[in-house]
Amino acid sequence: MIWYKDNNSDIVISTRIRLARNLDKVPFPNALTDKKKVLKDIKSAIVNSNSTLSRELEYTDLDKAGQKKREQLAEEHLISPQMLQGNDKGVFISKDRTMSIMLMEEDHIRLQVIMSGNKLHEAYDTASKIDDVMEENLTYAFDENLGYLTACPTNAGTGLRASLMMHLPALTITKNINRVINNASSLGIAVRGLYGEGTRADGNLYQISNQVTMGISEAQIIEKIENIAKQIIEMEQKARELLNEKSNAELSDKLWRSYGTLKYAQKISTSEAMALLSDVLLAQNMGIIKEKGKKSIPECMVLISPAFISNDKDLSADERDIERAKFLRANI
Amino acid sequence: MIWYKDNNSDIVISTRIRLARNLDKVPFPNALTDKKKVLKDIKSAIVNSNSTLSRELEYTDLDKAGQKKREQLAEEHLISPQMLQGNDKGVFISKDRTMSIMLMEEDHIRLQVIMSGNKLHEAYDTASKIDDVMEENLTYAFDENLGYLTACPTNAGTGLRASLMMHLPALTITKNINRVINNASSLGIAVRGLYGEGTRADGNLYQISNQVTMGISEAQIIEKIENIAKQIIEMEQKARELLNEKSNAELSDKLWRSYGTLKYAQKISTSEAMALLSDVLLAQNMGIIKEKGKKSIPECMVLISPAFISNDKDLSADERDIERAKFLRANI
């Protein structure tokens, strides 16, 4: 199931597990001269793997895919922003779009599992199984003391990044979000914007993930994220209750106005739409707005991104804003 | 027909004719010691008039009516803001609410006819007939050289004020409204806000009326207002066309968003609501919004006023804002 489709999650919108892997005795992509050959080798190993895995995967040659296709995949969170540029890159994506295997990102292999809601264990188990299958035909760069070796030392060890995309509007409105970010950070947990490091938290969406990958087991990483997420969820819920008690009419007015704007605007930018969608998601979660549109809010949040809105047309920013408004009027 | 009910006027929302009259040999109200007696005399003269007039009129003793009733009548433009305060005041209002006869305003008698749309001649003819009927039983203060005498010399002569309430959003948006006001003013025409002198042009509604009442015949006054109005209407229409040509998407976006806000807001002030209603009226007039609500926009503009929204309840400003939003959601 595509993570954003019919996604009715509350607070934790999606779970992502990423494993960084590299081939033994092969330079990392940034130092690699014959990327094409290595890309081909990994691709063959996966395609020819003896499991059901290969049948579930579809390969996209990013060199041939065109810029818009790359952007759409990034907007779906199926490839990382780093995969938007450069040659000799490809990605396997499962038919149900819950897993992707990026080839020649920063590392040779970046395996990702993404699911709706709060599913750290399920996602990790799935990733781990795929990792085992791949290892049957590939020899990973692994050091007994360090663990898996990666292009950037911050990923070495487990090579695991576990992350949750969290919708934290009340903590943002009540200005408690910076305290959350600082607390998490002091515990080795990063809180980032929608598309990862250095991006804005459009739509009040934050990604929380582990910063440390070495000297700690996979199970410990998952447990740590799980515990911090539990605390943040509680804080967000308390902030929502407080908002509701303190200024019910004002809150409900703000959220319904956002709904009205999405229902009738004729032109809207991505960032304004994300802010309004965040309001409507909050309102639905709090039971203030019972109306449900044709598509869930997380789905709208993905599908209003520039490349999705443009689709196969070549639209100016102004034209995209008009198309985006049209899409939202029909689907909210 | 009540002037604001099912009012689908474009640009000229309503026409108002006002005649100021005083009794001969009786001091003006501000210098009158026994107002009660004079009020009673005028009232009897009208009630006992031999025409159908008396049967169409209903008398409201403003001293007994209470503050909220007075405010509602002012919001309906059936009494002037000066009638909100003070004792020994009353008003006759016709059953169809097109005419009102204010007693003991600044003058002894202020006769008013108000109709939807641009109906200067019809309204003046009606006012003139009522004036004739009243004169059968009352002797007006009249000077052969000066004409009708009034408390304030600016009303003397014809005692006639002819005014049109005009909706001028495009001239306001394009910032041409001040030029219109100055031009009109140099021709002896006043352009004022919604409730007359010194009031704001809430909802982009402006009242244009003659400043001069003396040394000019009634027919000339009507003709002058008619001509100036024609010019302003043309300017407003041109401004609308220009707006539409220059930034169709932006204009339509702005107007539809206002509609969306009126449809879903849970709390709204009078002045915000007036601005949004003005947008929707413009959009309906321009064919941008085809949807029509249960009540016409001019009717909503009257019925969202504080005293109407409060109705028989004693509401705080916050509570009124909530009631106003509820009314608009149901009627837009």
Short mmCIF file of N, CA and C in Angstrom, two decimals, chain A residues 249-250 252-254 256-257 259-261 263-269 272 276 291 318 322 325, chain B residues 249-250 252-254 256-257 259-261 263-269 272 276 291 318 322 325:
data_model
loop_
_atom_site.label_atom_id
_atom_site.label_comp_id
_atom_site.label_asym_id
_atom_site.label_seq_id
_atom_site.Cartn_x
_atom_site.Cartn_y
_atom_site.Cartn_z
N ALA A 249 -13.23 28.65 20.01
CA ALA A 249 -13.87 29.35 18.88
C ALA A 249 -12.82 29.86 17.90
N GLU A 250 -11.73 30.40 18.42
CA GLU A 250 -10.67 30.93 17.56
C GLU A 250 -10.03 29.80 16.75
N SER A 252 -11.26 26.76 16.02
CA SER A 252 -12.20 26.21 15.06
C SER A 252 -12.39 27.20 13.89
N ASP A 253 -12.44 28.48 14.18
CA ASP A 253 -12.56 29.50 13.13
C ASP A 253 -11.37 29.43 12.18
N LYS A 254 -10.17 29.40 12.74
CA LYS A 254 -8.95 29.34 11.92
C LYS A 254 -8.96 28.11 11.01
N TRP A 256 -11.52 26.08 10.08
CA TRP A 256 -12.59 26.08 9.08
C TRP A 256 -12.30 27.09 7.96
N ARG A 257 -11.70 28.22 8.30
CA ARG A 257 -11.35 29.18 7.24
C ARG A 257 -10.34 28.57 6.27
N TYR A 259 -10.09 25.46 5.57
CA TYR A 259 -10.89 24.53 4.76
C TYR A 259 -11.60 25.29 3.65
N GLY A 260 -12.23 26.42 4.01
CA GLY A 260 -12.94 27.24 3.02
C GLY A 260 -12.02 27.75 1.93
N THR A 261 -10.82 28.13 2.31
CA THR A 261 -9.87 28.62 1.30
C THR A 261 -9.48 27.49 0.35
N LYS A 263 -11.22 24.95 -0.39
CA LYS A 263 -12.42 24.61 -1.16
C LYS A 263 -12.68 25.56 -2.32
N TYR A 264 -12.21 26.82 -2.20
CA TYR A 264 -12.60 27.82 -3.19
C TYR A 264 -11.47 28.61 -3.84
N ALA A 265 -10.24 28.51 -3.33
CA ALA A 265 -9.15 29.28 -3.94
C ALA A 265 -8.98 28.88 -5.40
N GLN A 266 -8.58 29.84 -6.20
CA GLN A 266 -8.37 29.59 -7.63
C GLN A 266 -6.89 29.55 -7.98
N LYS A 267 -6.07 29.88 -7.01
CA LYS A 267 -4.61 29.95 -7.22
C LYS A 267 -3.97 29.75 -5.87
N ILE A 268 -3.03 28.83 -5.79
CA ILE A 268 -2.44 28.61 -4.46
C ILE A 268 -1.04 28.02 -4.58
N SER A 269 -0.13 28.55 -3.79
CA SER A 269 1.26 28.07 -3.80
C SER A 269 1.36 26.79 -2.98
N GLU A 272 1.58 27.66 0.89
CA GLU A 272 0.30 28.05 1.49
C GLU A 272 -0.63 26.83 1.59
N LEU A 276 -2.43 25.17 4.92
CA LEU A 276 -3.89 25.00 5.04
C LEU A 276 -4.25 23.53 5.22
N GLU A 291 -16.05 16.39 7.64
CA GLU A 291 -16.03 16.20 6.20
C GLU A 291 -14.70 15.55 5.75
N ASP A 318 2.94 30.10 -12.04
CA ASP A 318 1.58 30.64 -11.97
C ASP A 318 0.54 29.60 -12.41
N ILE A 322 -2.56 27.55 -10.28
CA ILE A 322 -3.96 27.43 -10.72
C ILE A 322 -4.38 25.95 -10.73
N ALA A 325 -4.80 24.63 -7.18
CA ALA A 325 -6.07 25.05 -6.57
C ALA A 325 -7.21 24.19 -7.10
N ALA B 249 -6.99 35.85 -13.08
CA ALA B 249 -6.80 34.75 -12.12
C ALA B 249 -6.69 35.28 -10.70
N GLU B 250 -5.97 36.38 -10.52
CA GLU B 250 -5.79 36.96 -9.19
C GLU B 250 -7.14 37.47 -8.65
N SER B 252 -10.24 36.59 -9.59
CA SER B 252 -11.15 35.49 -9.33
C SER B 252 -10.71 34.73 -8.07
N ASP B 253 -9.41 34.57 -7.89
CA ASP B 253 -8.90 33.90 -6.69
C ASP B 253 -9.32 34.67 -5.44
N LYS B 254 -9.08 35.99 -5.46
CA LYS B 254 -9.43 36.84 -4.30
C LYS B 254 -10.92 36.72 -3.97
N TRP B 256 -13.22 34.39 -4.89
CA TRP B 256 -13.64 33.05 -4.46
C TRP B 256 -13.16 32.74 -3.04
N ARG B 257 -11.97 33.22 -2.69
CA ARG B 257 -11.49 33.00 -1.32
C ARG B 257 -12.41 33.69 -0.31
N TYR B 259 -15.55 34.22 -0.72
CA TYR B 259 -16.73 33.35 -0.68
C TYR B 259 -16.48 32.17 0.26
N GLY B 260 -15.32 31.54 0.10
CA GLY B 260 -14.96 30.39 0.94
C GLY B 260 -14.91 30.75 2.41
N THR B 261 -14.39 31.93 2.70
CA THR B 261 -14.31 32.36 4.10
C THR B 261 -15.71 32.58 4.66
N LYS B 263 -18.38 31.16 3.70
CA LYS B 263 -19.03 29.85 3.76
C LYS B 263 -18.62 29.04 4.98
N TYR B 264 -17.40 29.29 5.50
CA TYR B 264 -16.88 28.41 6.54
C TYR B 264 -16.40 29.07 7.82
N ALA B 265 -16.26 30.41 7.84
CA ALA B 265 -15.76 31.05 9.06
C ALA B 265 -16.70 30.76 10.23
N GLN B 266 -16.12 30.69 11.42
CA GLN B 266 -16.92 30.41 12.61
C GLN B 266 -17.05 31.66 13.48
N LYS B 267 -16.34 32.71 13.11
CA LYS B 267 -16.32 33.97 13.88
C LYS B 267 -15.96 35.06 12.92
N ILE B 268 -16.75 36.14 12.87
CA ILE B 268 -16.41 37.18 11.90
C ILE B 268 -16.97 38.53 12.36
N SER B 269 -16.15 39.56 12.22
CA SER B 269 -16.56 40.91 12.61
C SER B 269 -17.42 41.52 11.50
N GLU B 272 -15.09 42.93 8.60
CA GLU B 272 -14.52 41.89 7.73
C GLU B 272 -15.62 41.29 6.85
N LEU B 276 -15.87 41.09 2.72
CA LEU B 276 -16.01 39.82 2.00
C LEU B 276 -17.30 39.80 1.19
N GLU B 291 -23.16 31.07 -8.05
CA GLU B 291 -23.92 30.61 -6.89
C GLU B 291 -24.65 31.78 -6.23
N ASP B 318 -17.92 39.20 20.97
CA ASP B 318 -17.44 37.88 20.57
C ASP B 318 -18.59 36.95 20.17
N ILE B 322 -19.70 35.20 16.42
CA ILE B 322 -20.01 33.79 16.19
C ILE B 322 -21.39 33.65 15.53
N ALA B 325 -21.20 34.75 11.87
CA ALA B 325 -20.60 33.72 11.01
C ALA B 325 -21.63 32.62 10.70
#
